[in-house]
Short mmCIF file of C-alpha atoms in Angstrom, two decimals:
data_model
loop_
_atom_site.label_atom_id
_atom_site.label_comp_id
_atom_site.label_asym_id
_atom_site.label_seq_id
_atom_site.Cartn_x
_atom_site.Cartn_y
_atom_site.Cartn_z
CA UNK A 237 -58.38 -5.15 -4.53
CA UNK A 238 -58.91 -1.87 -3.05
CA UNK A 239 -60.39 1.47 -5.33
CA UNK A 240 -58.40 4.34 -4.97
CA UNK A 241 -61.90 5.64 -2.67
CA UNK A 242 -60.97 2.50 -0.25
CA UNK A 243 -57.97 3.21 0.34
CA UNK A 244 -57.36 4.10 4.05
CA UNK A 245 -56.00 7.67 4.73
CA UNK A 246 -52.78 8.58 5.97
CA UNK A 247 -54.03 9.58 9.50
CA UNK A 248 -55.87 6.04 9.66
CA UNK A 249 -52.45 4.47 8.93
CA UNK A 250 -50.70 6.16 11.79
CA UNK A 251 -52.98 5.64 14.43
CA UNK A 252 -53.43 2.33 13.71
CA UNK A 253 -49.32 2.41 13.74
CA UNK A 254 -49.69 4.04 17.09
CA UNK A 255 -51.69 1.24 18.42
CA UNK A 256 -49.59 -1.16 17.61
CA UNK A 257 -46.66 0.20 19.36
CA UNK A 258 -48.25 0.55 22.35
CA UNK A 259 -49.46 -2.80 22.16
CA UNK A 260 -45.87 -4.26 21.68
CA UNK A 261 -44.54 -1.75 24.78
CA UNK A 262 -48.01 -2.85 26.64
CA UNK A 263 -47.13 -6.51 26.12
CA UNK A 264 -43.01 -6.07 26.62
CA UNK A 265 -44.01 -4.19 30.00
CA UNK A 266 -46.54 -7.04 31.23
CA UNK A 267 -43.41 -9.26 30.23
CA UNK A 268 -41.07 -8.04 32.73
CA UNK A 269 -43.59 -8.10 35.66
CA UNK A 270 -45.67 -11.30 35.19
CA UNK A 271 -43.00 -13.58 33.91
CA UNK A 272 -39.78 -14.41 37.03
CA UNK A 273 -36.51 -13.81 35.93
CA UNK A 274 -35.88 -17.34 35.07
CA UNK A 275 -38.41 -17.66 32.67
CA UNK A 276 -37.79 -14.38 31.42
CA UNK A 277 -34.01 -14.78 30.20
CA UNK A 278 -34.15 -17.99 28.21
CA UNK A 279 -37.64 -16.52 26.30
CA UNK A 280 -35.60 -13.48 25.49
CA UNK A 281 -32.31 -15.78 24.57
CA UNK A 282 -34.87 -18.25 22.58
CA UNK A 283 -36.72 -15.21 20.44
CA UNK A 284 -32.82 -13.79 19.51
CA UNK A 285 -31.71 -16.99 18.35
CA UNK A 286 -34.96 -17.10 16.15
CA UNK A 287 -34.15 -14.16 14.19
CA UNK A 288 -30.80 -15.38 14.05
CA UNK A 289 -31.66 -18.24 12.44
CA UNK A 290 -33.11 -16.28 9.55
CA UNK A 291 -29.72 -14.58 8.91
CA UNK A 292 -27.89 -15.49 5.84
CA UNK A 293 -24.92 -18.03 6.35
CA UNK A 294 -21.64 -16.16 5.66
CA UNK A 295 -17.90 -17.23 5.30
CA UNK A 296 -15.19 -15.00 5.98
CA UNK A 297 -11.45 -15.26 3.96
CA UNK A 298 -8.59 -13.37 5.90
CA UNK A 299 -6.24 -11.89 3.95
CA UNK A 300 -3.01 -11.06 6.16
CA UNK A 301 -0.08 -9.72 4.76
CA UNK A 302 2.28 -13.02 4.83
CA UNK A 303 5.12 -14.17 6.58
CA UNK A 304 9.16 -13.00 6.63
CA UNK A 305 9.87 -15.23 3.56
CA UNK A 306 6.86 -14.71 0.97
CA UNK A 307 4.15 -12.08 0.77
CA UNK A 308 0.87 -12.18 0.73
CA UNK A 309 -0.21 -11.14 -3.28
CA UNK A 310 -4.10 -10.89 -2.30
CA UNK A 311 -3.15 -8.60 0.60
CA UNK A 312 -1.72 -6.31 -1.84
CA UNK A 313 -3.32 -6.59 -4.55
CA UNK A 314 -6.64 -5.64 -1.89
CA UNK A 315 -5.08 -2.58 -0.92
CA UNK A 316 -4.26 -1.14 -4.75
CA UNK A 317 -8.30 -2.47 -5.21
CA UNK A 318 -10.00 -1.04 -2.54
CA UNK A 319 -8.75 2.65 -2.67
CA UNK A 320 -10.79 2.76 -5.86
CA UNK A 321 -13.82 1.98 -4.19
CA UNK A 322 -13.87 4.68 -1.51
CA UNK A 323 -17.21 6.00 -1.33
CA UNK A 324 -19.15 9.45 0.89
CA UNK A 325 -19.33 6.76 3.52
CA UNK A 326 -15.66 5.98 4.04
CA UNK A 327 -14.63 7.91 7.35
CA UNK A 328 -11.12 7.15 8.09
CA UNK A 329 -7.79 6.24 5.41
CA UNK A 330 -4.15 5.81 6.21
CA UNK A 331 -2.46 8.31 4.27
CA UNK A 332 1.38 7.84 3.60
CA UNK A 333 4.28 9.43 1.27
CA UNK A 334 7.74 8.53 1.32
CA UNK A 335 9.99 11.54 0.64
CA UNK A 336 10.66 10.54 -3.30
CA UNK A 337 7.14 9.71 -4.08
CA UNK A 338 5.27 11.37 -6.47
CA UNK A 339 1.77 10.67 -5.06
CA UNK A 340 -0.20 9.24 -1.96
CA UNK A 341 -0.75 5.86 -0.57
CA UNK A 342 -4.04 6.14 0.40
CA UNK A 343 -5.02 2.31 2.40
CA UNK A 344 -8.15 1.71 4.67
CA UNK A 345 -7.87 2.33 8.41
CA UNK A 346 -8.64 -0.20 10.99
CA UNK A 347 -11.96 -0.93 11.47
CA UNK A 348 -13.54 0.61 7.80
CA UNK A 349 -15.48 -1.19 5.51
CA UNK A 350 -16.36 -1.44 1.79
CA UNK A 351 -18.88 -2.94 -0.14
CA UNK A 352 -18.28 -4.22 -3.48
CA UNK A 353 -20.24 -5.75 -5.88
CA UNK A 354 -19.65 -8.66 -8.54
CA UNK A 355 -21.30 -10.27 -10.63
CA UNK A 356 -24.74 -9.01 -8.56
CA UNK A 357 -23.31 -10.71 -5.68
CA UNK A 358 -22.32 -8.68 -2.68
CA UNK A 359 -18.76 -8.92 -1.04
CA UNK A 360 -17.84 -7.29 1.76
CA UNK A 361 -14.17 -6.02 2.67
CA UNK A 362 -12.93 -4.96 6.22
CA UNK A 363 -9.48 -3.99 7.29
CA UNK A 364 -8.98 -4.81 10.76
CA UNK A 365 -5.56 -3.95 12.68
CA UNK A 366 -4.80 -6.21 15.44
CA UNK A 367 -2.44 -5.44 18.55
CA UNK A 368 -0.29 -8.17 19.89
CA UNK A 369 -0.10 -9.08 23.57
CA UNK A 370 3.01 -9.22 25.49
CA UNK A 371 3.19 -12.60 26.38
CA UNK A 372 4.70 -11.63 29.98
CA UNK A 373 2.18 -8.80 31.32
CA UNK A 374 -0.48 -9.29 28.78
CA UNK A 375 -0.36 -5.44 27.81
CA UNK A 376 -0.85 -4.17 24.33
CA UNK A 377 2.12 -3.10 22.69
CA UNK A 378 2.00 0.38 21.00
CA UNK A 379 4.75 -0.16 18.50
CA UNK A 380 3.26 -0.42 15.03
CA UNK A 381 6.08 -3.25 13.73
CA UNK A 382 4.23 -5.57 16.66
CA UNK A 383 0.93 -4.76 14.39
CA UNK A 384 -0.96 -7.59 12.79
CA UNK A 385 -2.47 -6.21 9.74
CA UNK A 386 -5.33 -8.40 7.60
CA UNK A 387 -8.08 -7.94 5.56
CA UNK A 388 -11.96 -9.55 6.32
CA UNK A 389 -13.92 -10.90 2.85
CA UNK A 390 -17.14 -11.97 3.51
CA UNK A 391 -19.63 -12.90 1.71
CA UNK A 392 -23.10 -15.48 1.34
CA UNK A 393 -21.89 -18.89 1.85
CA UNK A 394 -23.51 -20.40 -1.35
CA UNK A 395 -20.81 -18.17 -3.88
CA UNK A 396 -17.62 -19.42 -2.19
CA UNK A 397 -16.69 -20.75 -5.61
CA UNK A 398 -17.61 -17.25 -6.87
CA UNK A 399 -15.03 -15.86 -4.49
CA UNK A 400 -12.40 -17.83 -6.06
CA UNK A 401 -13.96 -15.59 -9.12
CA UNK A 402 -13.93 -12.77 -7.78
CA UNK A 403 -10.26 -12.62 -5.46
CA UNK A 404 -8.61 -13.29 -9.52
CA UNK A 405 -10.34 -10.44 -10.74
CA UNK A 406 -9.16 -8.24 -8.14
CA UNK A 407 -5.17 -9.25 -8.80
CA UNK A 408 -5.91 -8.49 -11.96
CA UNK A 409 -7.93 -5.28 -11.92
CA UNK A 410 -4.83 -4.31 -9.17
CA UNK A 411 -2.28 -5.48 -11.37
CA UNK A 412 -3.75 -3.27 -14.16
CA UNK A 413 -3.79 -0.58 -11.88
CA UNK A 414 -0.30 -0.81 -10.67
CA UNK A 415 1.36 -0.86 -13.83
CA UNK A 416 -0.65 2.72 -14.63
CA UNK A 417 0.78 4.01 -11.32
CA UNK A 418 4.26 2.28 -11.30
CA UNK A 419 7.15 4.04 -9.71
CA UNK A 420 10.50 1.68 -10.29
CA UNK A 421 12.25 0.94 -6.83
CA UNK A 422 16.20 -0.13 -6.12
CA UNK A 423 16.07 -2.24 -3.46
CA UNK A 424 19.13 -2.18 -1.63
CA UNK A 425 20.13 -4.12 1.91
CA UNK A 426 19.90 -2.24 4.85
CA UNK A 427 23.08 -3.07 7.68
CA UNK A 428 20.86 -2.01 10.56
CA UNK A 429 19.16 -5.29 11.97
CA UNK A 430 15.78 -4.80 12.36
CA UNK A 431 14.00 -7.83 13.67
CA UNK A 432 10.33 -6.84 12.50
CA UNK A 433 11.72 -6.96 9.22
CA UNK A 434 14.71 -9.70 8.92
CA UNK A 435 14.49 -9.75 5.10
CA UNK A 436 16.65 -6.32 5.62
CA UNK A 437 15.67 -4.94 2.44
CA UNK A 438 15.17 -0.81 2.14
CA UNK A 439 14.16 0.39 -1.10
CA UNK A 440 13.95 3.98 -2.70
CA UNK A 441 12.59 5.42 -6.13
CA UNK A 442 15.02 4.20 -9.01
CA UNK A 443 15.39 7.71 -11.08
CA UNK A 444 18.17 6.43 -13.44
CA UNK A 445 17.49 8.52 -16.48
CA UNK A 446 19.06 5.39 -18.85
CA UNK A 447 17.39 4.17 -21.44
CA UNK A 448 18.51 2.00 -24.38
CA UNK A 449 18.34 5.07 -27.00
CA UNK A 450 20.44 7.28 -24.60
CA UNK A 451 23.17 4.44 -23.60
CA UNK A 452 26.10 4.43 -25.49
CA UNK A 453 27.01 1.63 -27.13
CA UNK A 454 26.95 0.09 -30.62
CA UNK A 455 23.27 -0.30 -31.77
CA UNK A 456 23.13 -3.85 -33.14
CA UNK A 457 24.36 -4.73 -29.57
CA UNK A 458 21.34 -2.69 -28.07
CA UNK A 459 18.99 -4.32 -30.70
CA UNK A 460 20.44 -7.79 -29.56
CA UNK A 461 19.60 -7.06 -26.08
CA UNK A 462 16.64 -5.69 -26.38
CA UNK A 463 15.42 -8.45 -28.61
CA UNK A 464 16.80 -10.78 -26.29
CA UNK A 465 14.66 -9.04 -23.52
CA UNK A 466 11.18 -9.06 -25.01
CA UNK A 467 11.45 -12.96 -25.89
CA UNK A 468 12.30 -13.40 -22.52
CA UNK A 469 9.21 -11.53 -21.10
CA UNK A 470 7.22 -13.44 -23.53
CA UNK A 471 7.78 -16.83 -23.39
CA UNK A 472 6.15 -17.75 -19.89
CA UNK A 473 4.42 -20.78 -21.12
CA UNK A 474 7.47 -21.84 -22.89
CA UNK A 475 9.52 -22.19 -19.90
CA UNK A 476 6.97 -23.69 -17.87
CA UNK A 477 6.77 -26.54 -20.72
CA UNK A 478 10.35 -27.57 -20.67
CA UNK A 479 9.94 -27.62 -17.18
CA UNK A 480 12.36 -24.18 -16.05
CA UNK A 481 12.36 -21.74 -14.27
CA UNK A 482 11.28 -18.43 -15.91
CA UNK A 483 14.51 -16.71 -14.97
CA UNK A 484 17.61 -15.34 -16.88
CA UNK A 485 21.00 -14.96 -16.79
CA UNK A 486 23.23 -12.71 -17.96
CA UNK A 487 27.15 -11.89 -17.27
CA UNK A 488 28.55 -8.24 -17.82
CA UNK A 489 32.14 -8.21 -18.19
CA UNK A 490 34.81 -5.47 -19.05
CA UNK A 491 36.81 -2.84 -17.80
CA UNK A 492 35.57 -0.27 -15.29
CA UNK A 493 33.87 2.73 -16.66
CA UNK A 494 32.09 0.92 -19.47
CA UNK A 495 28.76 1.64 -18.77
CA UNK A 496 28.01 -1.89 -16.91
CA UNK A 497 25.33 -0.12 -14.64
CA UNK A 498 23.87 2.21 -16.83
CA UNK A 499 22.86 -0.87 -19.04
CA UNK A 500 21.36 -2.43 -16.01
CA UNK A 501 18.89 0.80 -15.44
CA UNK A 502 18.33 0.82 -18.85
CA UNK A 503 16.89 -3.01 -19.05
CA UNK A 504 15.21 -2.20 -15.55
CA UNK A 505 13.26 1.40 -17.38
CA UNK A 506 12.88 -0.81 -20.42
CA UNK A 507 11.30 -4.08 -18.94
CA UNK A 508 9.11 -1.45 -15.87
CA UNK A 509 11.25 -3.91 -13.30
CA UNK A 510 12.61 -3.04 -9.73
CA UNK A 511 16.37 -3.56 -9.32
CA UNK A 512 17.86 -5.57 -6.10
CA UNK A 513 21.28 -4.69 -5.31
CA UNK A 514 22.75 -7.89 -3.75
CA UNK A 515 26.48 -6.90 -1.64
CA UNK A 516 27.54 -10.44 -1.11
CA UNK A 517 30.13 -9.23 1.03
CA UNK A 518 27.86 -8.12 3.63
CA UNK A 519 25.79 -11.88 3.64
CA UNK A 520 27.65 -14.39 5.63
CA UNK A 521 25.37 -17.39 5.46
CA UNK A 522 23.52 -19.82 2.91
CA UNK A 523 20.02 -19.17 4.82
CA UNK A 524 20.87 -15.42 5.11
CA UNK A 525 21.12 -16.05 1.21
CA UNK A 526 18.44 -17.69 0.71
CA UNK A 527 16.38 -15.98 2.64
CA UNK A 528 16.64 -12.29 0.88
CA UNK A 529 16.14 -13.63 -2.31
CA UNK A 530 12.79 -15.12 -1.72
CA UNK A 531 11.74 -12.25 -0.38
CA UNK A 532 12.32 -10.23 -3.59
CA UNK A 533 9.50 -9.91 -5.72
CA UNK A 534 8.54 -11.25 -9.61
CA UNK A 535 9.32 -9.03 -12.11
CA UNK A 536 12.73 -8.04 -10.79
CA UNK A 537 16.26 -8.00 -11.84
CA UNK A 538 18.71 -8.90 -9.01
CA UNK A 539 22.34 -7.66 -9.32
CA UNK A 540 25.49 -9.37 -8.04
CA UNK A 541 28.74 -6.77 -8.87
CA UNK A 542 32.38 -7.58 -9.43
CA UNK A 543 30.87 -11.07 -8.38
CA UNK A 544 35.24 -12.05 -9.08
CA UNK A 545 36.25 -10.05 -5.98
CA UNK A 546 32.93 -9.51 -3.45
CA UNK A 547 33.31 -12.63 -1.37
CA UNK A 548 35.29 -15.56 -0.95
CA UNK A 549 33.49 -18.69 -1.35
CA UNK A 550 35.24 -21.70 0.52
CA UNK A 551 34.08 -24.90 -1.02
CA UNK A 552 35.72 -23.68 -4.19
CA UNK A 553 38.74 -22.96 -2.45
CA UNK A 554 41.36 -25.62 -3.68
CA UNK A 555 43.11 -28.15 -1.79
CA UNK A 556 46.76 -26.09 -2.13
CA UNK A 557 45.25 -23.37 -0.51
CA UNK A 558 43.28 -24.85 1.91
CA UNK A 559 46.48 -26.64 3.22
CA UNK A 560 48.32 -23.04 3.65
CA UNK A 561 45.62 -21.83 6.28
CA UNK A 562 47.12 -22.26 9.59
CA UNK A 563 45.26 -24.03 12.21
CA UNK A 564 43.88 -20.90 14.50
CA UNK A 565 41.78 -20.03 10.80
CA UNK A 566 40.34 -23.27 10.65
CA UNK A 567 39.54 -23.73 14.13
CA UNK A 568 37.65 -20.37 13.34
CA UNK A 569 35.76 -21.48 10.56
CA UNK A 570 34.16 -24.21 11.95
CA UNK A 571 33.75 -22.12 15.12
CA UNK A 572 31.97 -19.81 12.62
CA UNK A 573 29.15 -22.48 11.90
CA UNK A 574 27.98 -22.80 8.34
CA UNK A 575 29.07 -19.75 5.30
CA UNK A 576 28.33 -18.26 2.31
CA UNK A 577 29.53 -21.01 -0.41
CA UNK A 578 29.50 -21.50 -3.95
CA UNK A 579 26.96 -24.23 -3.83
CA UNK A 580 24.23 -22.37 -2.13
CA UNK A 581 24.35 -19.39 -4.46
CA UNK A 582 24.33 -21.83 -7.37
CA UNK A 583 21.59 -23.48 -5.94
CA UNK A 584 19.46 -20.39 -6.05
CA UNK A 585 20.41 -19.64 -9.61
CA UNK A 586 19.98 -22.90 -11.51
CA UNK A 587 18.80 -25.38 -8.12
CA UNK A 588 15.57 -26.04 -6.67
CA UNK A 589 15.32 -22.56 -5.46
CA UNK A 590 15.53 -20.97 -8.59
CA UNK A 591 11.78 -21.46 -8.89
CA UNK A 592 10.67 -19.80 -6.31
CA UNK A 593 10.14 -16.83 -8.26
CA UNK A 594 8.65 -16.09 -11.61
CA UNK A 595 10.14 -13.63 -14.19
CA UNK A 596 13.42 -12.74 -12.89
CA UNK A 597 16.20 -11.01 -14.08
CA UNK A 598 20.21 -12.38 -11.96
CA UNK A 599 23.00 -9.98 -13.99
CA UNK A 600 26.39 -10.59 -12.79
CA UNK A 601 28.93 -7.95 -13.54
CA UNK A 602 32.81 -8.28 -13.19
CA UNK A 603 36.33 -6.54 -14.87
CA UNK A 604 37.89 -10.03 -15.51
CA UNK A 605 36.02 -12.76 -16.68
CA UNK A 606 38.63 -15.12 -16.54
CA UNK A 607 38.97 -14.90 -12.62
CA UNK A 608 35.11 -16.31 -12.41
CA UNK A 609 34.49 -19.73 -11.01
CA UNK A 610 34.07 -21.88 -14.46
CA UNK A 611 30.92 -23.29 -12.64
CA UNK A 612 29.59 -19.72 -12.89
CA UNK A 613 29.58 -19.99 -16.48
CA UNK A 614 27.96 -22.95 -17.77
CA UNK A 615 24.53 -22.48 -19.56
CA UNK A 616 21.44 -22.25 -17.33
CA UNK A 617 23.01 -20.00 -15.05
CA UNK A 618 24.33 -17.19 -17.52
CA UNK A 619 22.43 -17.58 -20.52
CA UNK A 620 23.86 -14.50 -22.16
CA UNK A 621 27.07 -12.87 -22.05
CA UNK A 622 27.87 -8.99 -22.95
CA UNK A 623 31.25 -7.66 -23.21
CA UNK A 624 31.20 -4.11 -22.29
CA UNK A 625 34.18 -2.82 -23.93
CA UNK A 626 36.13 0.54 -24.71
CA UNK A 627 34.33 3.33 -26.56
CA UNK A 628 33.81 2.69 -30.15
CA UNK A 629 33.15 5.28 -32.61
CA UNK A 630 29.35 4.49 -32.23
CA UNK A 631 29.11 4.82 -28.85
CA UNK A 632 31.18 7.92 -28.87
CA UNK A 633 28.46 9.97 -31.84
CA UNK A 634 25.53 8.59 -28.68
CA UNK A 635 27.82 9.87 -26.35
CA UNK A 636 28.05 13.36 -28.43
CA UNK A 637 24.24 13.19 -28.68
CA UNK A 638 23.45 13.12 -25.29
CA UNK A 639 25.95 15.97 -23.86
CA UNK A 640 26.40 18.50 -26.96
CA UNK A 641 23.39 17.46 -28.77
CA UNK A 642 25.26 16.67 -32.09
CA UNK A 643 23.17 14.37 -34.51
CA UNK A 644 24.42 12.17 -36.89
CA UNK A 645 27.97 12.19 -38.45
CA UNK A 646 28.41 15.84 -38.91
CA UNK A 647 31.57 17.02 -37.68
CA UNK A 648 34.49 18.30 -39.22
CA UNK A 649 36.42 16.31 -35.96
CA UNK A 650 34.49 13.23 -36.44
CA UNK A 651 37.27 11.42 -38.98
CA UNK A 652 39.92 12.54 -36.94
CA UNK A 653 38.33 11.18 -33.75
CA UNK A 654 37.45 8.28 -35.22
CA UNK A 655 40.86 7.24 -36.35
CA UNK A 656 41.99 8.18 -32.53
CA UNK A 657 39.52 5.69 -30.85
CA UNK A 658 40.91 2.95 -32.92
CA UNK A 659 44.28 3.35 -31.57
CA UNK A 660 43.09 4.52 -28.46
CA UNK A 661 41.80 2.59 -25.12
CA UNK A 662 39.07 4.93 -23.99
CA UNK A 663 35.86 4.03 -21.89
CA UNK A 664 32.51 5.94 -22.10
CA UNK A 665 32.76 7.01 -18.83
CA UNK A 666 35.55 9.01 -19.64
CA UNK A 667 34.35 10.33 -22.92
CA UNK A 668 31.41 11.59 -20.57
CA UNK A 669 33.99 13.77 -18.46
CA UNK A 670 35.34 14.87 -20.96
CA UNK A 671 32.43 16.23 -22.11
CA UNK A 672 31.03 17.57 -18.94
CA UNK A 673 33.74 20.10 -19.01
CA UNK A 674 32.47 22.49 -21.83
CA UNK A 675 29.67 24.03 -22.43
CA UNK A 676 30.32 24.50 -25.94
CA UNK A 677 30.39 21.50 -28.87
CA UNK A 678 33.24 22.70 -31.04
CA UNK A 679 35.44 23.51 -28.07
CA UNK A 680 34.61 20.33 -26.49
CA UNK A 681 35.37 17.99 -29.48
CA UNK A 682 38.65 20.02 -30.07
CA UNK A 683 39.66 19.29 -26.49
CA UNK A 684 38.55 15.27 -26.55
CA UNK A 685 40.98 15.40 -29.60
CA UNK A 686 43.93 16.66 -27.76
CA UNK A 687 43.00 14.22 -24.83
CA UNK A 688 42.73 11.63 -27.25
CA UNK A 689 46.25 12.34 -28.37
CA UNK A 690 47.52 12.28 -25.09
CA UNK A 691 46.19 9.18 -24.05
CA UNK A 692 47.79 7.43 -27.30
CA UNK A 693 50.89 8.93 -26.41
CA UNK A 694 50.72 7.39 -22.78
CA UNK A 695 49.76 4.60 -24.51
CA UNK A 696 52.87 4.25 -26.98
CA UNK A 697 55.24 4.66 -23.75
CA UNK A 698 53.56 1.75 -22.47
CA UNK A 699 53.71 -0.43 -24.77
CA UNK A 700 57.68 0.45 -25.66
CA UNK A 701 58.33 -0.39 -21.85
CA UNK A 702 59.57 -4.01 -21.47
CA UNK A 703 57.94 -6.16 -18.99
CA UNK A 704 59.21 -7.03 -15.87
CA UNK A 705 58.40 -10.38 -16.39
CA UNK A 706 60.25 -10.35 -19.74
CA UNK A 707 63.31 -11.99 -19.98
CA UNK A 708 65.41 -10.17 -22.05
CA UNK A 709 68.72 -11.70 -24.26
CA UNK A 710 71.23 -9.48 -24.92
#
C-alpha cells in the first residue's frame, strides 16, 4: 500500500496519461503503414468482435399495437406506464387532445427511450415508428394510418422470467393509473368506411349527467339494480368456475319516454364502463357482427335498441312468410351472399363467442316485449328483465327533486298529484317537460296538475270509444 507521501501527484498522472496516448496513436499510425490492407481489415474486424463478445446478451420483446380484431393490452398499458417515467433526458413526446378531453395524451415519439428499473434489474423501453413500403415503387408512404407503431423491451437475457414479472406489473401499475384518469367514452359506429380502421368504431366523451340517485324511478327498483350490478362485478372467479362467460344480460322494456337510456348512463357512471351503441340496422353480415364486437373492449356495456323493430332477421322468418316473397326477392337474397341472422347474434351472446370478452354488459331495450323472438328470452342470454313503466308517484317526488329542487313529501299538491298519476298514463319524460317550462315550483306543480287533468280526460274519451275491432250487438 501506498502512504499518502507516495502517492504520485496529479501532474505525474497526466503525463504519464499523455504518454500513453501517444503511444496508442504512435502504434495505430505504424498500423496503417506497415500492415497491407488485407491484413489490416480482418485485425480491425477480429479486435471489434472481441469487445463484442464481452457485451451482455440481451433479448428484445416487441410490443405492437395488435391486429383489426383484438388489441394489444401491453401496448397500452406501455403507453399509460411510460409517460410517468419521463425524465430531463426525454427530448421528443407526441402530444394529442381530442376536442372533449379534459387533459393531454402525452406518448413517446419515435425513436425515444426510457430506462426503468425493477426489482434492481434494468429494462429498457423504445418506441420505434415504422413506415410501410409500397409494395409497387418501394416508396415510403407518408400517411400516418400506413404507420406501424411498436414498442422495444430489452433487457439482460438471464431475467427473461423476470420480464414476465415485470410486463404484469406494468398492466397493473397502468390499470391503476387509468382508472385515476378515466374519462367514460360512447362508442358509436361510424358509416364512413375507413379501411385502416375496419372495426368502424368512433367514440366521444360520454357526459350523461345520470346517476342512480338522480334517475327517476322507484328506489327498491334502483336498489335491485344496483345490487344486482355490484355482484355482477364481483363474482369473476365465480363465473369462471361454472365454466361462463363473465357477461350479463339484461332486457329493458316499456313504453317510449320511460327513461330506458338514462338508466343505461346511469349503470355505465355507476360501474366507470364505456357504452357501445350497436345500430343493427346499419350491419348487414354475421362477420361484420362479429367482427365489431370483438373489437370492443372489457369492461363495457354494449347496447342493442328497439332490438323488436331494428332489423329483420331471416332464419326466424317463418315458413308462411317465407312462401309470400316472390321469386325476384329470393333470387336477391342469395345474390346477397350470407346476412345478419338470428343465430349469429345469439351466438355472440350465449355461443362460443360470448367469451371472447371479459366483464361485459349486452342491454337490449324495446316498447313491446311480446314482439321479441322467444329465443331472445331464455336465461343465459337476458338474465334480468326491467320493466320501465309510467311515472309513479316515486319517480315523480325524484323527478320534482331534480328540476324544482323540492325534497321529500312536502307539498300542498302532492296528494292531489298523487291520486292523478294513479289514474293517469304519464311517462317521466313528460313529467320532465313539463317541468322545464317554469321557472318557479308552485306554478309548475299547479300547471302539471291541470295537465294531469287533461290527460285523464283524454284518457276517459278513450276508453268510452268502442273498438273497431269490437263487435257490437244491438
Amino acid at each position: 500500500m501506498f502512504s499518502i507521501n507516495e502517492m504520485p501527484s496529479p501532474s505525474s498522472l497526466f503525463a504519464a496519461f499523455a504518454s500513453i496516448t501517444a503511444s496508442i496513436m504512435f502504434f495505430q499510425s505504424m498500423l496503417y503503414q506497415i500492415l497491407p490492407e488485407q491484413v489490416r481489415e480482418p485485425l480491425i474486424s477480429f479486435v471489434q468482435k472481441l469487445f463484442k463478445s464481452h457485451k451482455p446478451p440481451t433479448l428484445t420483446f416487441v410490443v405492437d399495437a395488435g391486429n383489426e380484431f383484438v388489441g394489444n393490452e401491453v401496448y397500452e398499458a406501455a403507453g399509460v406506464y411510460l409517460d410517468t417515467l419521463r425524465s430531463p433526458e426525454t427530448k421528443r413526446l407526441n402530444v394529442r387532445k381530442n376536442p372533449k378531453e379534459k387533459g393531454l395524451t402525452i406518448r413517446l415519439e419515435d425513436g425515444e427511450e426510457l430506462i426503468d428499473m425493477y426489482k434492481g434489474i434494468e429494462f429498457q423501453w423504445k418506441f420505434v415508428c415504422s413506415k410501410q413500403e409500397n409494395s409497387s415503387s418501394g416508396r415510403r408512404i407518408p400517411s400516418n394510418s400506413s404507420e406501424k407503431r411498436f414498442y422495444e423491451l430489452s433487457f439482460h437475457k438471464i431475467h427473461e422470467e423476470l420480464s414476465k414479472s415485470y410486463i404484469q406489473f406494468v398492466l397493473d401499475r397502468a390499470k391503476a393509473i387509468s382508472e385515476e384518469q378515466r374519462v367514460l367514452k360512447m362508442h358509436t359506429l361510424n358509416n364512413a368506411y375507413n379501411p385502416y380502421d375496419p372495426t368502424n368504431w368512433q367514440s366521444i366523451n360520454l357526459d350523461h349527467p345520470a346517476t342512480f340517485e338522480t334517475l327517476a324511478m322507484d328506489q327498491k327498483k334502483k336498489d335491485d339494480i344496483i345490487d344486482d350490478l355490484d355482484r355482477f362485478v364481483k363474482r369473476k372467479e365465480f363465473y369462471k368456475k361454472v365454466g361462463r362467460a363473465w357477461k350479463r344480460g339484461y332486457l329493458l322494456y316499456g313504453p317510449p319516454g320511460t327513461g330506458k337510456s338514462s338508466l343505461v348512463a346511469a349503470m355505465a357512471n355507476h360501474l366507470k364502463f364505456d357504452v357501445y351503441d350497436l345500430q343493427l340496422a346499419n350491419i348487414h353480415r354475421d362477420s361484420e357482427l362479429r367482427r365489431l364486437l370483438l373489437a370492443t373492449g372489457n369492461r363495457s356495456i354494449i347496447v342493442i335498441e328497439d332490438i323488436d323493430c331494428s332489423v329483420n332477421l331471416p332464419d326466424r322468418l317463418h315458413g308462411v312468410e317465407e312462401n309470400k316473397s316472390d321469386h325476384h326477392n329470393i333470387h336477391d337474397k342469395k345474390s346477397a351472399g350470407p346476412s345478419l341472422t338470428l343465430s349469429g347474434l345469439l351466438n355472440f351472446i350465449d355461443g362460443i363467442w360470448s367469451s371472447c370478452g371479459d366483464e361485459r354488459i349486452i342491454i337490449f331495450t324495446t316498447n313491446n316485449k311480446d314482439k321479441l323472438d322467444p329465443a331472445l328470452l331464455r336465461p343465459g342470454r337476458m338474465d334480468k328483465r326491467i320493466y320501465m313503466g309510467y311515472c309513479t308517484f316515486e319517480a315523480f317526488k325524484q323527478l320534482a327533486s331534480n328540476y324544482l329542487e323540492i325534497s321529500g313529501d312536502h307539498h300542498h299538491l302532492y296528494g292531489e298529484i298523487q291520486c292523478l298519476l294513479k289514474k293517469t298514463n304519464v311517462t317521466p319524460a313528460q313529467v320532465a317537460e313539463e317541468f322545464l317550462k317554469y321557472e318557479n315550483a308552485d306554478i309548475a306543480l299547479k300547471e302539471f296538475v291541470k295537465f294531469l287533468k287533461g290527460e285523464k280526460m283524454e284518457g276517459d274519451e278513450c276508453d268510452s270509444k268502442p273498438d273497431e275491432n269490437t263487435i257490437v250487438m244491438v
